[in-house]
Amino acid sequence: MLAPLLVPVPPGPFYADPHGVTGSVRRRDRAYRVVTRALAVALVPAAFTVAPRRARHVACQWALAARFPAEDLTGLTPATRAAFEAARTQALWCDGELIGLTDGYRDAEQQARLFAEEVRRTGSVEAARLWILPPNQSRHVAGTAVDVRPAEGARWLERHGARYHLYRLYDNEWWHFEYRPDAQPERLPHPGAPVPPPHDVPPTAPPTAPAISHDLRHG
């Protein structure tokens, strides 16, 4: 595994409003984007020896693992992980955006603990459900939800995630996306809001790493 090369962003289930990001943070994030993409370019030859047909995809995952060393993709369903990796490969190579994972799969015990902590913090089950769901309703427990960072990466995923069946679900959680291959979900105000019936969407093939130009200077 690659050693962490960049200062990690502290993980956590909840985040501040991205519109409050300071200029210094924006400059730092721009520097991270440049360095991480340069690292991915440098790793392509090594990735080619491992996966000749998917070298850029593999190099992207390696570079992002160095940028976000605390992330853990284990526990996501295979389809969710494939969609997430394909999306962030496209984001990095074609648009120079980074998408890191802050939280993915949670087991039922962890989800129950987080829910109980939020009930204690807010004082009621109803208030807690504005931010987190119990285990039997959580897509994190199902392995089909991802919390992402930074805010710029989340905005990219909100714009382009539908092609990978990854959708932002809640108005109050810019970081939370779910893999929904069968139906495009309605955006809800918060996790505890009533869920309307889904709209059917035509079935598509499972997501794969996108075709990317051989010109590494692109993007």
PDB file of C-alpha atoms in Angstrom:
ATOM      1  CA  MET A   1       0.000   0.000   0.000  1.00  0.00           C
ATOM      2  CA  LEU A   2       1.205   3.518  -0.741  1.00  0.00           C
ATOM      3  CA  ALA A   3       2.241   5.569   2.239  1.00  0.00           C
ATOM      4  CA  PRO A   4       0.147   8.705   2.841  1.00  0.00           C
ATOM      5  CA  LEU A   5       1.727  11.480   0.801  1.00  0.00           C
ATOM      6  CA  LEU A   6      -0.622  14.318   1.647  1.00  0.00           C
ATOM      7  CA  VAL A   7      -2.219  15.639   4.791  1.00  0.00           C
ATOM      8  CA  PRO A   8      -5.581  13.845   5.196  1.00  0.00           C
ATOM      9  CA  VAL A   9      -8.866  15.613   5.804  1.00  0.00           C
ATOM     10  CA  PRO A  10     -10.227  14.497   9.195  1.00  0.00           C
ATOM     11  CA  PRO A  11     -13.037  11.956   8.705  1.00  0.00           C
ATOM     12  CA  GLY A  12     -16.449  12.311  10.288  1.00  0.00           C
ATOM     13  CA  PRO A  13     -20.117  11.636   9.594  1.00  0.00           C
ATOM     14  CA  PHE A  14     -21.269  15.261   9.458  1.00  0.00           C
ATOM     15  CA  TYR A  15     -19.829  18.321   7.715  1.00  0.00           C
ATOM     16  CA  ALA A  16     -20.102  22.073   7.664  1.00  0.00           C
ATOM     17  CA  ASP A  17     -21.797  24.082   4.954  1.00  0.00           C
ATOM     18  CA  PRO A  18     -19.473  23.970   1.912  1.00  0.00           C
ATOM     19  CA  HIS A  19     -20.356  27.582   1.069  1.00  0.00           C
ATOM     20  CA  GLY A  20     -18.413  28.637   4.169  1.00  0.00           C
ATOM     21  CA  VAL A  21     -15.099  27.377   2.797  1.00  0.00           C
ATOM     22  CA  THR A  22     -12.345  29.966   3.182  1.00  0.00           C
ATOM     23  CA  GLY A  23      -9.986  31.166   0.482  1.00  0.00           C
ATOM     24  CA  SER A  24      -7.043  29.425   2.137  1.00  0.00           C
ATOM     25  CA  VAL A  25      -8.919  26.120   2.117  1.00  0.00           C
ATOM     26  CA  ARG A  26      -9.758  26.583  -1.572  1.00  0.00           C
ATOM     27  CA  ARG A  27      -6.104  27.251  -2.370  1.00  0.00           C
ATOM     28  CA  ARG A  28      -5.083  24.188  -0.384  1.00  0.00           C
ATOM     29  CA  ASP A  29      -7.635  22.027  -2.173  1.00  0.00           C
ATOM     30  CA  ARG A  30      -6.462  23.307  -5.559  1.00  0.00           C
ATOM     31  CA  ALA A  31      -2.920  22.321  -4.631  1.00  0.00           C
ATOM     32  CA  TYR A  32      -4.110  18.875  -3.576  1.00  0.00           C
ATOM     33  CA  ARG A  33      -5.862  18.435  -6.924  1.00  0.00           C
ATOM     34  CA  VAL A  34      -2.723  19.319  -8.867  1.00  0.00           C
ATOM     35  CA  VAL A  35      -0.439  17.112  -6.775  1.00  0.00           C
ATOM     36  CA  THR A  36      -2.818  14.141  -6.730  1.00  0.00           C
ATOM     37  CA  ARG A  37      -3.328  14.215 -10.485  1.00  0.00           C
ATOM     38  CA  ALA A  38       0.431  14.482 -11.022  1.00  0.00           C
ATOM     39  CA  LEU A  39       0.884  11.474  -8.762  1.00  0.00           C
ATOM     40  CA  ALA A  40      -1.698   9.525 -10.766  1.00  0.00           C
ATOM     41  CA  VAL A  41       0.177  10.334 -13.977  1.00  0.00           C
ATOM     42  CA  ALA A  42       3.440   9.164 -12.411  1.00  0.00           C
ATOM     43  CA  LEU A  43       1.816   5.911 -11.280  1.00  0.00           C
ATOM     44  CA  VAL A  44       0.421   4.947 -14.693  1.00  0.00           C
ATOM     45  CA  PRO A  45       3.520   2.951 -15.758  1.00  0.00           C
ATOM     46  CA  ALA A  46       3.433   0.894 -12.555  1.00  0.00           C
ATOM     47  CA  ALA A  47      -0.318   0.404 -12.896  1.00  0.00           C
ATOM     48  CA  PHE A  48       0.176  -0.771 -16.472  1.00  0.00           C
ATOM     49  CA  THR A  49       2.269  -3.698 -15.220  1.00  0.00           C
ATOM     50  CA  VAL A  50      -0.601  -4.736 -12.926  1.00  0.00           C
ATOM     51  CA  ALA A  51      -3.595  -4.042 -15.164  1.00  0.00           C
ATOM     52  CA  PRO A  52      -2.598  -3.127 -18.742  1.00  0.00           C
ATOM     53  CA  ARG A  53      -6.158  -2.451 -19.874  1.00  0.00           C
ATOM     54  CA  ARG A  54      -7.125  -0.433 -16.804  1.00  0.00           C
ATOM     55  CA  ALA A  55      -3.886   1.327 -15.943  1.00  0.00           C
ATOM     56  CA  ARG A  56      -5.389   4.797 -15.565  1.00  0.00           C
ATOM     57  CA  HIS A  57      -8.204   3.461 -13.426  1.00  0.00           C
ATOM     58  CA  VAL A  58      -5.760   1.660 -11.123  1.00  0.00           C
ATOM     59  CA  ALA A  59      -3.372   4.624 -10.988  1.00  0.00           C
ATOM     60  CA  CYS A  60      -6.276   6.869 -10.021  1.00  0.00           C
ATOM     61  CA  GLN A  61      -7.260   4.617  -7.115  1.00  0.00           C
ATOM     62  CA  TRP A  62      -3.663   4.496  -5.900  1.00  0.00           C
ATOM     63  CA  ALA A  63      -3.281   8.265  -6.044  1.00  0.00           C
ATOM     64  CA  LEU A  64      -6.569   8.849  -4.233  1.00  0.00           C
ATOM     65  CA  ALA A  65      -5.598   6.312  -1.575  1.00  0.00           C
ATOM     66  CA  ALA A  66      -2.498   8.430  -0.941  1.00  0.00           C
ATOM     67  CA  ARG A  67      -4.571  11.615  -0.776  1.00  0.00           C
ATOM     68  CA  PHE A  68      -7.254  10.096   1.463  1.00  0.00           C
ATOM     69  CA  PRO A  69      -5.400   7.437   3.489  1.00  0.00           C
ATOM     70  CA  ALA A  70      -8.195   6.989   6.040  1.00  0.00           C
ATOM     71  CA  GLU A  71     -10.840   5.944   3.506  1.00  0.00           C
ATOM     72  CA  ASP A  72     -12.095   2.352   3.491  1.00  0.00           C
ATOM     73  CA  LEU A  73     -14.118   0.995   0.564  1.00  0.00           C
ATOM     74  CA  THR A  74     -14.507  -2.493   2.013  1.00  0.00           C
ATOM     75  CA  GLY A  75     -18.083  -3.493   2.734  1.00  0.00           C
ATOM     76  CA  LEU A  76     -19.573  -1.595  -0.184  1.00  0.00           C
ATOM     77  CA  THR A  77     -21.477  -3.854  -2.546  1.00  0.00           C
ATOM     78  CA  PRO A  78     -19.434  -4.742  -5.646  1.00  0.00           C
ATOM     79  CA  ALA A  79     -21.730  -2.681  -7.874  1.00  0.00           C
ATOM     80  CA  THR A  80     -21.587   0.338  -5.555  1.00  0.00           C
ATOM     81  CA  ARG A  81     -17.813   0.188  -5.356  1.00  0.00           C
ATOM     82  CA  ALA A  82     -17.486  -0.191  -9.129  1.00  0.00           C
ATOM     83  CA  ALA A  83     -19.745   2.817  -9.690  1.00  0.00           C
ATOM     84  CA  PHE A  84     -17.900   4.943  -7.149  1.00  0.00           C
ATOM     85  CA  GLU A  85     -14.465   4.070  -8.514  1.00  0.00           C
ATOM     86  CA  ALA A  86     -15.583   4.671 -12.103  1.00  0.00           C
ATOM     87  CA  ALA A  87     -17.030   8.060 -11.176  1.00  0.00           C
ATOM     88  CA  ARG A  88     -13.957   9.297  -9.392  1.00  0.00           C
ATOM     89  CA  THR A  89     -11.681   8.003 -12.129  1.00  0.00           C
ATOM     90  CA  GLN A  90     -13.614  10.137 -14.612  1.00  0.00           C
ATOM     91  CA  ALA A  91     -13.595  13.102 -12.232  1.00  0.00           C
ATOM     92  CA  LEU A  92      -9.829  13.019 -11.779  1.00  0.00           C
ATOM     93  CA  TRP A  93      -8.662  12.356 -15.332  1.00  0.00           C
ATOM     94  CA  CYS A  94     -11.163  14.470 -17.244  1.00  0.00           C
ATOM     95  CA  ASP A  95     -11.952  17.322 -14.845  1.00  0.00           C
ATOM     96  CA  GLY A  96      -9.134  17.291 -12.305  1.00  0.00           C
ATOM     97  CA  GLU A  97     -11.535  16.846  -9.385  1.00  0.00           C
ATOM     98  CA  LEU A  98     -10.881  14.643  -6.361  1.00  0.00           C
ATOM     99  CA  ILE A  99     -13.579  12.495  -4.767  1.00  0.00           C
ATOM    100  CA  GLY A 100     -12.636  10.841  -1.503  1.00  0.00           C
ATOM    101  CA  LEU A 101     -14.669   8.526   0.694  1.00  0.00           C
ATOM    102  CA  THR A 102     -15.288   9.657   4.249  1.00  0.00           C
ATOM    103  CA  ASP A 103     -17.791   6.967   5.187  1.00  0.00           C
ATOM    104  CA  GLY A 104     -19.148   3.959   3.341  1.00  0.00           C
ATOM    105  CA  TYR A 105     -20.275   0.663   4.809  1.00  0.00           C
ATOM    106  CA  ARG A 106     -21.275   0.566   8.470  1.00  0.00           C
ATOM    107  CA  ASP A 107     -22.338  -2.551  10.298  1.00  0.00           C
ATOM    108  CA  ALA A 108     -25.646  -2.510  12.156  1.00  0.00           C
ATOM    109  CA  GLU A 109     -23.978  -2.123  15.543  1.00  0.00           C
ATOM    110  CA  GLN A 110     -22.037   0.945  14.462  1.00  0.00           C
ATOM    111  CA  GLN A 111     -25.127   2.486  12.869  1.00  0.00           C
ATOM    112  CA  ALA A 112     -27.171   1.843  16.012  1.00  0.00           C
ATOM    113  CA  ARG A 113     -24.487   3.496  18.125  1.00  0.00           C
ATOM    114  CA  LEU A 114     -24.356   6.564  15.865  1.00  0.00           C
ATOM    115  CA  PHE A 115     -28.144   6.819  15.903  1.00  0.00           C
ATOM    116  CA  ALA A 116     -28.285   6.548  19.704  1.00  0.00           C
ATOM    117  CA  GLU A 117     -25.602   9.224  20.045  1.00  0.00           C
ATOM    118  CA  GLU A 118     -27.573  11.556  17.780  1.00  0.00           C
ATOM    119  CA  VAL A 119     -30.760  10.927  19.781  1.00  0.00           C
ATOM    120  CA  ARG A 120     -28.891  11.905  22.946  1.00  0.00           C
ATOM    121  CA  ARG A 121     -27.374  14.950  21.271  1.00  0.00           C
ATOM    122  CA  THR A 122     -30.625  16.267  19.788  1.00  0.00           C
ATOM    123  CA  GLY A 123     -33.000  15.094  22.509  1.00  0.00           C
ATOM    124  CA  SER A 124     -35.448  13.099  20.384  1.00  0.00           C
ATOM    125  CA  VAL A 125     -35.730  10.360  17.786  1.00  0.00           C
ATOM    126  CA  GLU A 126     -37.462  12.744  15.396  1.00  0.00           C
ATOM    127  CA  ALA A 127     -34.653  15.290  15.594  1.00  0.00           C
ATOM    128  CA  ALA A 128     -32.015  12.590  15.199  1.00  0.00           C
ATOM    129  CA  ARG A 129     -33.691  11.357  12.022  1.00  0.00           C
ATOM    130  CA  LEU A 130     -32.973  14.713  10.407  1.00  0.00           C
ATOM    131  CA  TRP A 131     -29.364  13.488  10.117  1.00  0.00           C
ATOM    132  CA  ILE A 132     -29.148   9.755  10.567  1.00  0.00           C
ATOM    133  CA  LEU A 133     -31.364   6.679  10.286  1.00  0.00           C
ATOM    134  CA  PRO A 134     -31.613   3.537  12.432  1.00  0.00           C
ATOM    135  CA  PRO A 135     -29.843   0.411  11.138  1.00  0.00           C
ATOM    136  CA  ASN A 136     -32.885  -1.166   9.511  1.00  0.00           C
ATOM    137  CA  GLN A 137     -33.350   1.916   7.285  1.00  0.00           C
ATOM    138  CA  SER A 138     -29.746   2.897   6.584  1.00  0.00           C
ATOM    139  CA  ARG A 139     -28.202   2.449   3.161  1.00  0.00           C
ATOM    140  CA  HIS A 140     -24.797   2.561   4.810  1.00  0.00           C
ATOM    141  CA  VAL A 141     -25.635  -0.750   6.480  1.00  0.00           C
ATOM    142  CA  ALA A 142     -26.721  -2.105   3.094  1.00  0.00           C
ATOM    143  CA  GLY A 143     -23.369  -1.082   1.599  1.00  0.00           C
ATOM    144  CA  THR A 144     -24.924   1.169  -1.045  1.00  0.00           C
ATOM    145  CA  ALA A 145     -24.286   4.642   0.448  1.00  0.00           C
ATOM    146  CA  VAL A 146     -21.147   6.769   0.319  1.00  0.00           C
ATOM    147  CA  ASP A 147     -20.273   9.989   2.109  1.00  0.00           C
ATOM    148  CA  VAL A 148     -17.770  11.932   0.025  1.00  0.00           C
ATOM    149  CA  ARG A 149     -15.358  14.861   0.263  1.00  0.00           C
ATOM    150  CA  PRO A 150     -14.315  17.542  -0.508  1.00  0.00           C
ATOM    151  CA  ALA A 151     -17.243  19.805  -1.376  1.00  0.00           C
ATOM    152  CA  GLU A 152     -15.951  20.327  -4.931  1.00  0.00           C
ATOM    153  CA  GLY A 153     -15.862  16.579  -5.486  1.00  0.00           C
ATOM    154  CA  ALA A 154     -19.385  16.271  -4.133  1.00  0.00           C
ATOM    155  CA  ARG A 155     -20.567  18.957  -6.544  1.00  0.00           C
ATOM    156  CA  TRP A 156     -18.967  17.060  -9.431  1.00  0.00           C
ATOM    157  CA  LEU A 157     -20.717  13.870  -8.337  1.00  0.00           C
ATOM    158  CA  GLU A 158     -24.026  15.682  -8.014  1.00  0.00           C
ATOM    159  CA  ARG A 159     -23.698  16.912 -11.617  1.00  0.00           C
ATOM    160  CA  HIS A 160     -22.409  13.683 -13.180  1.00  0.00           C
ATOM    161  CA  GLY A 161     -23.285  10.894 -10.759  1.00  0.00           C
ATOM    162  CA  ALA A 162     -26.491   9.836 -12.521  1.00  0.00           C
ATOM    163  CA  ARG A 163     -24.499   8.152 -15.307  1.00  0.00           C
ATOM    164  CA  TYR A 164     -23.087   5.883 -12.570  1.00  0.00           C
ATOM    165  CA  HIS A 165     -26.420   5.564 -10.716  1.00  0.00           C
ATOM    166  CA  LEU A 166     -25.009   7.585  -7.813  1.00  0.00           C
ATOM    167  CA  TYR A 167     -27.428  10.231  -6.540  1.00  0.00           C
ATOM    168  CA  ARG A 168     -27.452  12.874  -3.866  1.00  0.00           C
ATOM    169  CA  LEU A 169     -30.397  12.057  -1.620  1.00  0.00           C
ATOM    170  CA  TYR A 170     -30.830  14.878   0.899  1.00  0.00           C
ATOM    171  CA  ASP A 171     -30.953  18.665   0.781  1.00  0.00           C
ATOM    172  CA  ASN A 172     -29.180  18.925   4.150  1.00  0.00           C
ATOM    173  CA  GLU A 173     -26.387  16.433   3.363  1.00  0.00           C
ATOM    174  CA  TRP A 174     -24.291  17.538   0.393  1.00  0.00           C
ATOM    175  CA  TRP A 175     -21.867  14.679   1.048  1.00  0.00           C
ATOM    176  CA  HIS A 176     -24.299  11.716   1.021  1.00  0.00           C
ATOM    177  CA  PHE A 177     -24.852   9.718  -2.188  1.00  0.00           C
ATOM    178  CA  GLU A 178     -26.516   6.387  -2.804  1.00  0.00           C
ATOM    179  CA  TYR A 179     -26.214   3.794  -5.537  1.00  0.00           C
ATOM    180  CA  ARG A 180     -29.672   3.380  -7.079  1.00  0.00           C
ATOM    181  CA  PRO A 181     -29.440   1.378 -10.341  1.00  0.00           C
ATOM    182  CA  ASP A 182     -33.164   0.677 -10.726  1.00  0.00           C
ATOM    183  CA  ALA A 183     -34.770   4.055 -10.137  1.00  0.00           C
ATOM    184  CA  GLN A 184     -33.726   7.672  -9.820  1.00  0.00           C
ATOM    185  CA  PRO A 185     -34.741   8.727  -6.306  1.00  0.00           C
ATOM    186  CA  GLU A 186     -36.498  11.939  -5.401  1.00  0.00           C
ATOM    187  CA  ARG A 187     -34.383  14.460  -3.501  1.00  0.00           C
ATOM    188  CA  LEU A 188     -35.603  14.628   0.096  1.00  0.00           C
ATOM    189  CA  PRO A 189     -35.232  17.426   2.654  1.00  0.00           C
ATOM    190  CA  HIS A 190     -33.484  15.118   5.136  1.00  0.00           C
ATOM    191  CA  PRO A 191     -33.039  11.386   5.918  1.00  0.00           C
ATOM    192  CA  GLY A 192     -36.202  11.143   8.015  1.00  0.00           C
ATOM    193  CA  ALA A 193     -38.523  12.603   5.366  1.00  0.00           C
ATOM    194  CA  PRO A 194     -41.215  10.348   3.836  1.00  0.00           C
ATOM    195  CA  VAL A 195     -39.989   8.597   0.706  1.00  0.00           C
ATOM    196  CA  PRO A 196     -42.194   9.065  -2.407  1.00  0.00           C
ATOM    197  CA  PRO A 197     -42.645   6.231  -4.935  1.00  0.00           C
ATOM    198  CA  PRO A 198     -39.607   6.001  -7.269  1.00  0.00           C
ATOM    199  CA  HIS A 199     -39.679   6.824 -10.971  1.00  0.00           C
ATOM    200  CA  ASP A 200     -38.671   3.902 -13.151  1.00  0.00           C
ATOM    201  CA  VAL A 201     -35.579   4.358 -15.308  1.00  0.00           C
ATOM    202  CA  PRO A 202     -34.460   2.115 -18.163  1.00  0.00           C
ATOM    203  CA  PRO A 203     -32.012  -0.597 -17.079  1.00  0.00           C
ATOM    204  CA  THR A 204     -28.419  -0.077 -18.101  1.00  0.00           C
ATOM    205  CA  ALA A 205     -25.247  -2.110 -18.037  1.00  0.00           C
ATOM    206  CA  PRO A 206     -23.187  -2.097 -14.817  1.00  0.00           C
ATOM    207  CA  PRO A 207     -20.794   0.859 -14.642  1.00  0.00           C
ATOM    208  CA  THR A 208     -17.248   0.372 -15.831  1.00  0.00           C
ATOM    209  CA  ALA A 209     -14.227   2.601 -15.825  1.00  0.00           C
ATOM    210  CA  PRO A 210     -14.786   5.228 -18.546  1.00  0.00           C
ATOM    211  CA  ALA A 211     -12.713   5.364 -21.681  1.00  0.00           C
ATOM    212  CA  ILE A 212     -10.062   7.994 -21.183  1.00  0.00           C
ATOM    213  CA  SER A 213      -7.819   9.646 -23.717  1.00  0.00           C
ATOM    214  CA  HIS A 214      -4.261   8.393 -23.944  1.00  0.00           C
ATOM    215  CA  ASP A 215      -3.140  12.002 -23.764  1.00  0.00           C
ATOM    216  CA  LEU A 216      -2.319  12.362 -20.064  1.00  0.00           C
ATOM    217  CA  ARG A 217      -2.265  16.124 -20.407  1.00  0.00           C
ATOM    218  CA  HIS A 218      -6.020  16.179 -21.018  1.00  0.00           C
ATOM    219  CA  GLY A 219      -8.118  17.679 -18.229  1.00  0.00           C
TER     220      GLY A 219
END
